[in-house]
């Protein structure tokens, strides 16, 4: 029997890529998403890409905080595990609307955990973030590095991590894997699914992508006076397909009887500057990205990259792709879908 995985936020950027890999890996996936920051088209496309496995996908347009709706889903299906992506993630918006973020991310997660416990499903993989390392005193960031938060979004990740640790301490039947993602970029190599942010993108590469297709005039570089190779911020960019793979590795790890509440970095271990990333994208796309140098963005760290040792040793997982492949696949997606999932009449299928 195929293992059944509930995927919250499965219509989103990382979720849709992970759902595809689940289906291809022989799992059956039930997606719960309110579509606040995503499109049902992504799931139609996942289904198509999964070919004969596509029938193992089902979707409920439900908000996680809607307890009766969630209860109904759990009473209809016995899940082997939950992968929990659903959450709001725009840092700037979280500063302006903290209660929205605390309500959505914390209440959503608590409701999910309560319903899971009630239905005897105590296996969870959660999307945490490298944002919990704040401005790291030392790099690479290891899972033992101090954690802190600089904004309400980051605090929701920190609090959810702590909630998960407390839940495990209170009941050792739980098995929880907290995955701290570094900077996901790129798209599925088919160019059929990818990132489609609503509004003005907060993150570097979605912004670059919109400049490349003519939706924005230039990229603003936030600071060129950092103590780095070219003065711009350094991050650990990871191909979204590698990241999705990391979730399959985490699911396999949940079968390990020794596991409690564990945390793993998902990154490449390599640091890349803003200017290096832009140059690599320009090469991959043949498009010039006009730059405007501005001051530092509040809350930005100088250099952040992962130690990957624990994930390699314990999850038996390692990122395969480099920034060339990330930029190639990002451009493939962006050029085929310049307006994201709204790009073509086919998008309504
Ligand atoms: P995304 O916005 O594309 O996906 C999140 C999905 O969750 C969306 O489809 C949204 O509609 C859904 N959602 C939000 N609140 C919901 C609710 N209350 N009920 C049901 N559905 C809800 O974001 P993503 O980039 O795919 O990120 C997935 C997860 O990974 C998030 O938790 C995010 O914080 C985390 N993360 C993302 C990054 C990144 O750079 N993309 C980095 C670190 C961590
Ligand atoms: C940001 C968030 C972090 C969140 C992560 C993933 C902040 C302060 N941090 O991290 O909490 O977990 O996204 O959602 O918002 N840059 C530019 N111009 C741009 C955009 C970015 O120069 O228009 C630079 C940034 O200064 C940084 C690098 O590009 O040096 C990467 O930025 P970004 O993609 O936003 O990721 P993080 O800063 O790592």
Coordinates of C-alpha atoms and ligand atoms in Angstrom, one line a residue:
X1 CA 0.0 0.0 0.0
X2 CA 1.3 3.4 -0.9
X3 CA 2.1 5.6 2.1
X4 CA -0.3 8.5 2.5
X5 CA 1.1 11.9 3.2
X6 CA -0.9 15.0 4.0
X7 CA 0.9 18.0 2.6
X8 CA -0.2 21.4 3.9
X9 CA 0.7 24.3 1.6
X10 CA 1.2 21.8 -1.2
X11 CA 0.1 24.1 -3.9
X12 CA 2.9 26.6 -3.1
X13 CA 6.4 26.9 -4.5
X14 CA 8.3 24.3 -2.4
X15 CA 5.1 22.2 -1.7
X16 CA 4.3 21.7 -5.4
X17 CA 7.8 20.4 -6.2
X18 CA 7.7 18.1 -3.2
X19 CA 4.3 16.8 -4.1
X20 CA 5.6 15.8 -7.5
X21 CA 8.5 14.0 -6.0
X22 CA 6.2 12.2 -3.6
X23 CA 4.0 11.0 -6.4
X24 CA 7.0 9.9 -8.4
X25 CA 8.3 8.1 -5.4
X26 CA 5.2 6.0 -5.1
X27 CA 3.5 8.0 -2.2
X28 CA 0.0 9.1 -2.2
X29 CA -0.4 12.9 -1.5
X30 CA -3.4 14.8 0.0
X31 CA -2.9 18.5 -0.3
X32 CA -4.5 21.0 2.0
X33 CA -4.1 24.6 0.9
X34 CA -6.2 27.7 1.1
X35 CA -4.6 29.1 -2.1
X36 CA -3.9 32.4 -0.4
X37 CA -0.4 32.5 -2.0
X38 CA -0.8 29.9 -4.8
X39 CA -2.8 28.6 -7.7
X40 CA -4.7 25.4 -8.2
X41 CA -3.0 25.4 -11.7
X42 CA 0.2 24.3 -10.0
X43 CA -1.4 21.1 -8.8
X44 CA -3.0 20.4 -12.2
X45 CA 0.4 20.7 -13.7
X46 CA 2.0 18.5 -11.0
X47 CA -0.7 15.9 -11.8
X48 CA 0.2 16.0 -15.4
X49 CA 4.0 15.8 -14.8
X50 CA 3.4 12.8 -12.5
X51 CA 1.8 10.9 -15.4
X52 CA 0.5 7.5 -14.3
X53 CA 1.1 8.5 -10.6
X54 CA -1.1 11.6 -11.0
X55 CA -4.2 9.8 -9.7
X56 CA -2.5 9.5 -6.3
X57 CA -3.0 13.2 -5.7
X58 CA -6.0 14.9 -4.2
X59 CA -6.6 18.4 -3.1
X60 CA -8.7 20.2 -0.5
X61 CA -9.0 24.0 -0.6
X62 CA -9.1 24.4 3.2
X63 CA -7.5 26.8 5.7
X64 CA -5.6 24.9 8.3
X65 CA -7.3 26.9 11.0
X66 CA -10.7 25.5 9.9
X67 CA -10.7 22.7 12.4
X68 CA -13.9 21.0 11.4
X69 CA -12.7 20.8 7.7
X70 CA -9.3 19.4 8.8
X71 CA -11.0 16.9 11.2
X72 CA -13.1 15.7 8.3
X73 CA -10.0 15.1 6.1
X74 CA -8.3 13.2 8.9
X75 CA -11.3 11.1 9.6
X76 CA -11.6 10.1 5.9
X77 CA -7.9 9.0 5.5
X78 CA -5.3 7.5 7.8
X79 CA -2.1 9.4 7.2
X80 CA 1.4 8.0 7.7
X81 CA 2.9 11.5 8.0
X82 CA 2.3 15.2 7.5
X83 CA 4.6 17.6 5.6
X84 CA 3.7 21.0 6.9
X85 CA 4.6 23.8 4.4
X86 CA 1.5 26.1 4.9
X87 CA 2.4 29.5 6.2
X88 CA 2.8 33.1 5.3
X89 CA 6.4 34.0 4.5
X90 CA 6.8 37.7 3.5
X91 CA 9.2 39.2 6.1
X92 CA 8.2 42.9 5.4
X93 CA 4.5 42.1 5.6
X94 CA 5.1 40.3 8.9
X95 CA 6.6 43.4 10.4
X96 CA 3.5 45.4 9.3
X97 CA 0.9 42.8 10.2
X98 CA 2.4 40.7 13.0
X99 CA -1.0 39.4 14.2
X100 CA -1.8 38.1 10.8
X101 CA 1.4 36.1 10.8
X102 CA 1.0 34.9 14.4
X103 CA -2.6 33.9 13.7
X104 CA -1.9 32.1 10.4
X105 CA 1.3 30.4 11.2
X106 CA 1.0 29.6 14.9
X107 CA -2.8 29.0 15.1
X108 CA -2.6 27.0 11.9
X109 CA 0.2 24.8 13.2
X110 CA -1.3 24.3 16.7
X111 CA -4.6 23.3 15.1
X112 CA -2.8 20.9 12.8
X113 CA -0.9 19.3 15.7
X114 CA -4.0 18.9 17.8
X115 CA -5.9 17.3 15.0
X116 CA -3.0 15.0 14.2
X117 CA -2.7 13.9 17.8
X118 CA -6.4 13.2 18.0
X119 CA -6.3 11.0 15.0
X120 CA -3.1 9.2 16.0
X121 CA -0.9 10.6 13.3
X122 CA 2.3 11.8 15.1
X123 CA 4.8 11.9 12.3
X124 CA 5.7 15.4 11.1
X125 CA 8.1 17.2 8.8
X126 CA 8.1 21.0 9.2
X127 CA 9.4 23.8 7.1
X128 CA 11.6 25.9 9.3
X129 CA 14.1 28.4 7.9
X130 CA 17.7 29.5 8.1
X131 CA 16.1 32.8 9.3
X132 CA 16.4 31.3 12.8
X133 CA 20.1 31.7 12.6
X134 CA 19.6 35.5 12.5
X135 CA 23.0 37.2 11.9
X136 CA 25.2 34.2 12.5
X137 CA 28.4 34.8 14.6
X138 CA 30.1 31.9 12.7
X139 CA 29.5 30.2 9.4
X140 CA 28.8 27.6 8.3
X141 CA 25.6 27.5 10.5
X142 CA 25.4 24.2 12.2
X143 CA 22.2 22.8 13.8
X144 CA 23.8 23.7 17.1
X145 CA 24.4 27.4 16.3
X146 CA 22.4 29.8 18.5
X147 CA 19.0 30.7 17.2
X148 CA 17.1 34.0 17.3
X149 CA 14.6 36.0 15.2
X150 CA 14.7 39.4 13.8
X151 CA 11.1 39.8 12.7
X152 CA 7.6 38.3 13.3
X153 CA 8.0 35.9 10.4
X154 CA 11.2 34.5 11.9
X155 CA 9.6 34.4 15.3
X156 CA 6.8 32.2 14.0
X157 CA 9.5 29.7 12.8
X158 CA 11.3 29.9 16.1
X159 CA 8.1 29.4 18.2
X160 CA 6.9 26.5 16.0
X161 CA 10.3 24.8 16.5
X162 CA 9.9 25.2 20.2
X163 CA 6.3 24.1 20.2
X164 CA 7.4 20.9 18.3
X165 CA 10.2 20.3 20.9
X166 CA 7.7 20.7 23.7
X167 CA 5.1 18.4 22.0
X168 CA 7.8 15.7 21.7
X169 CA 8.9 16.1 25.3
X170 CA 5.3 15.6 26.4
X171 CA 4.7 12.5 24.3
X172 CA 7.6 10.5 22.8
X173 CA 5.3 8.8 20.3
X174 CA 5.8 11.9 18.2
X175 CA 8.5 11.9 15.5
X176 CA 9.2 15.3 14.2
X177 CA 11.8 16.6 11.7
X178 CA 12.4 20.3 11.5
X179 CA 14.0 21.2 8.2
X180 CA 15.8 24.6 8.1
X181 CA 15.8 25.6 4.5
X182 CA 18.5 28.0 3.2
X183 CA 17.6 29.9 0.0
X184 CA 15.5 27.9 -2.4
X185 CA 15.6 28.9 -6.0
X186 CA 15.0 27.4 -9.5
X187 CA 12.2 25.4 -10.8
X188 CA 11.4 21.9 -12.1
X189 CA 13.5 21.3 -15.2
X190 CA 10.3 20.9 -17.3
X191 CA 9.6 24.6 -16.8
X192 CA 6.0 23.6 -16.0
X193 CA 6.0 24.4 -12.3
X194 CA 8.0 27.1 -10.5
X195 CA 7.7 30.1 -8.1
X196 CA 4.9 32.5 -8.8
X197 CA 5.0 35.2 -6.0
X198 CA 2.0 37.5 -5.5
X199 CA 2.9 41.2 -5.5
X200 CA 6.4 42.5 -5.3
X201 CA 8.8 39.7 -4.6
X202 CA 10.7 39.9 -1.3
X203 CA 13.4 37.5 -2.4
X204 CA 16.3 38.0 -4.7
X205 CA 15.8 35.5 -7.5
X206 CA 12.0 36.0 -8.0
X207 CA 12.8 39.7 -8.3
X208 CA 15.6 39.0 -10.9
X209 CA 13.2 36.8 -12.8
X210 CA 10.6 39.6 -13.0
X211 CA 13.3 42.1 -14.2
X212 CA 14.4 39.5 -16.9
X213 CA 10.9 39.2 -18.3
X214 CA 10.4 43.0 -18.3
X215 CA 8.0 43.3 -15.4
X216 CA 10.4 45.4 -13.4
X217 CA 13.0 47.9 -14.6
X218 CA 15.9 47.0 -12.4
X219 CA 17.1 45.0 -9.4
X220 CA 17.9 47.0 -6.3
X221 CA 21.0 45.6 -4.7
X222 CA 20.7 46.0 -0.9
X223 CA 24.2 47.0 0.1
X224 CA 27.6 46.7 -1.5
X225 CA 29.6 47.5 1.7
X226 CA 29.5 44.1 3.4
X227 CA 32.7 42.4 4.4
X228 CA 32.4 39.8 1.5
X229 CA 34.2 39.1 -1.7
X230 CA 32.4 41.8 -3.7
X231 CA 30.7 43.7 -0.9
X232 CA 27.2 42.1 -1.5
X233 CA 25.4 39.7 0.8
X234 CA 26.3 36.0 0.7
X235 CA 23.7 33.2 0.9
X236 CA 23.4 29.5 0.4
X237 CA 21.1 29.0 -2.7
X238 CA 19.6 25.6 -3.1
X239 CA 17.8 24.1 -6.1
X240 CA 14.1 23.6 -5.2
X241 CA 14.3 20.1 -6.7
X242 CA 17.1 19.2 -4.2
X243 CA 15.1 20.8 -1.4
X244 CA 12.1 18.7 -2.4
X245 CA 14.3 15.6 -2.4
X246 CA 15.3 16.5 1.2
X247 CA 11.7 16.0 2.2
X248 CA 11.6 12.5 0.8
X249 CA 14.8 11.8 2.7
X250 CA 13.2 13.2 5.9
X251 CA 10.1 11.0 5.4
X252 CA 12.4 7.9 5.2
X253 CA 14.1 9.1 8.4
X254 CA 10.8 9.1 10.2
X255 CA 10.9 5.2 9.9
X256 CA 14.0 5.2 12.2
X257 CA 12.8 4.1 15.6
X258 CA 15.4 6.2 17.4
X259 CA 14.1 9.5 16.1
X260 CA 12.6 12.1 18.4
X261 CA 12.4 15.8 17.4
X262 CA 15.3 16.4 15.1
X263 CA 16.6 19.4 13.2
X264 CA 18.4 19.4 9.8
X265 CA 19.8 22.1 7.6
X266 CA 18.9 21.8 3.9
X267 CA 21.5 23.8 2.0
X268 CA 24.5 23.3 -0.2
X269 CA 27.2 24.5 2.1
X270 CA 28.3 27.0 -0.5
X271 CA 28.0 30.8 -0.2
X272 CA 27.2 32.9 -3.3
X273 CA 27.1 36.7 -3.4
X274 CA 24.2 38.8 -4.9
X275 CA 26.5 39.9 -7.8
X276 CA 27.6 36.3 -8.5
X277 CA 24.0 35.1 -8.6
X278 CA 23.0 37.9 -11.0
X279 CA 26.0 37.2 -13.3
X280 CA 25.1 33.5 -13.4
X281 CA 21.5 34.3 -14.2
X282 CA 22.6 36.7 -16.9
X283 CA 24.7 34.0 -18.5
X284 CA 21.9 31.4 -18.3
X285 CA 19.2 33.7 -19.7
X286 CA 21.2 36.0 -22.1
X287 CA 19.3 38.9 -20.4
X288 CA 21.0 41.9 -18.9
X289 CA 19.8 42.7 -15.4
X290 CA 20.1 46.5 -14.7
X291 CA 21.3 47.1 -11.2
X292 CA 20.7 50.0 -8.8
X293 CA 22.9 49.9 -5.7
X294 CA 21.1 50.9 -2.5
X295 CA 21.6 50.8 1.2
X296 CA 21.5 47.6 3.3
X297 CA 18.0 46.1 4.0
X298 CA 17.2 46.2 7.7
X299 CA 17.5 42.8 9.3
X300 CA 19.8 41.4 6.5
X301 CA 22.8 39.3 7.6
X302 CA 26.1 39.5 5.9
X303 CA 27.0 35.9 5.2
X304 CA 24.8 32.9 5.8
X305 CA 25.5 29.3 4.6
X306 CA 24.8 25.9 5.9
X307 CA 26.8 23.1 7.4
X308 CA 25.4 20.1 5.5
X309 CA 27.2 17.4 7.5
X310 CA 24.3 16.3 9.6
X311 CA 21.8 16.0 6.7
X312 CA 24.4 14.1 4.7
X313 CA 25.2 11.7 7.6
X314 CA 21.8 11.1 9.0
X315 CA 19.4 11.7 6.1
X316 CA 21.7 10.4 3.5
X317 CA 20.9 13.4 1.4
X318 CA 23.1 15.9 -0.4
X319 CA 22.2 18.7 -2.8
X320 CA 23.2 17.8 -6.4
X321 CA 22.7 21.0 -8.3
X322 CA 24.8 24.2 -8.4
X323 CA 23.8 27.8 -9.1
X324 CA 24.2 27.3 -12.9
X325 CA 21.4 24.7 -12.9
X326 CA 19.3 26.8 -10.5
X327 CA 19.5 29.8 -12.9
X328 CA 19.0 27.7 -16.0
X329 CA 15.8 26.1 -14.6
X330 CA 14.6 29.4 -13.2
X331 CA 14.9 31.0 -16.6
X332 CA 13.3 28.0 -18.3
X333 CA 10.3 28.5 -16.0
X334 CA 10.2 32.3 -16.2
X335 CA 10.5 32.5 -20.0
X336 CA 7.8 29.9 -20.5
X337 CA 5.5 31.5 -17.9
X338 CA 6.4 35.3 -17.8
X339 CA 3.3 36.0 -15.8
X340 CA 3.5 32.9 -13.7
X341 CA 0.5 30.5 -13.7
X342 CA -1.6 33.3 -15.2
X343 CA 0.5 33.3 -18.3
X344 CA -1.5 31.4 -20.9
X345 CA -5.0 30.2 -21.5
X346 CA -3.6 26.7 -20.9
X347 CA -3.1 27.8 -17.3
X348 CA -6.8 27.3 -16.6
X349 CA -6.7 23.6 -17.4
Ligands
LIG1 P1 4.4 29.5 -0.7 O1 3.7 30.7 -0.2 O2 4.6 29.3 -2.1 O3 3.6 28.2 -0.1 C1 3.0 28.2 1.1 C2 1.5 27.7 0.9 O4 0.8 27.7 2.1 C3 0.8 28.6 -0.1 O5 0.3 27.7 -1.2 C4 -0.4 29.2 0.7 O6 -1.6 29.4 0.0 C5 -0.5 28.1 1.8 N1 -1.1 28.6 3.1 C6 -0.6 29.6 3.8 N2 -1.4 29.7 5.0 C7 -2.3 28.7 4.9 C8 -3.3 28.3 5.8 N3 -3.6 28.9 6.9 N4 -4.1 27.2 5.5 C9 -3.8 26.5 4.3 N5 -2.9 26.9 3.4 C10 -2.1 28.0 3.7 O7 5.8 29.4 0.1 P2 7.0 28.4 -0.1 O8 8.2 29.2 -0.6 O9 6.6 27.2 -0.8 O10 7.3 28.0 1.4 C11 6.8 26.9 2.0 C12 7.2 26.9 3.5 O11 8.6 26.9 3.6 C13 6.7 28.1 4.3 O12 6.4 27.7 5.6 C14 7.9 29.0 4.3 O13 7.9 29.9 5.5 C15 9.0 28.0 4.4 N6 10.3 28.6 3.9 C16 10.4 29.1 2.7 C17 11.6 29.7 2.2 C18 11.6 30.3 0.9 O14 12.6 31.1 0.6 N7 10.7 30.1 -0.1 C19 12.7 29.6 3.0 C20 12.6 29.0 4.3 C21 11.4 28.5 4.7
LIG2 C1 15.0 36.5 3.4 C2 14.4 36.8 4.7 C3 14.4 35.6 5.6 C4 13.5 34.5 4.9 C5 14.1 34.2 3.5 C6 13.3 33.2 2.7 C7 14.8 39.2 5.2 C8 15.6 40.1 6.0 N1 15.2 37.9 5.3 O1 16.2 35.9 3.5 O2 13.8 35.8 6.8 O3 13.6 33.3 5.6 O4 14.2 35.5 2.7 O5 12.0 33.8 2.4 O6 13.9 39.5 4.4 N2 18.7 41.1 -2.2 C9 18.9 42.3 -3.0 N3 17.8 42.8 -3.6 C10 16.6 42.3 -3.6 C11 16.3 41.1 -2.8 C12 17.4 40.6 -2.1 O7 20.0 42.7 -3.1 O8 15.6 42.8 -4.2 C13 19.8 40.5 -1.5 C14 19.6 40.5 0.0 O9 20.1 41.7 0.6 C15 20.5 39.3 0.4 C16 20.3 38.3 -0.8 O10 19.9 39.2 -1.9 O11 21.8 39.6 0.5 C17 19.2 37.3 -0.6 O12 18.0 37.9 -0.2 P1 16.6 37.1 0.0 O13 16.4 36.3 -1.3 O14 15.6 38.0 0.4 O15 16.9 36.0 1.1 P2 17.4 36.2 2.6 O16 17.9 37.6 2.8 O17 18.4 35.2 2.9

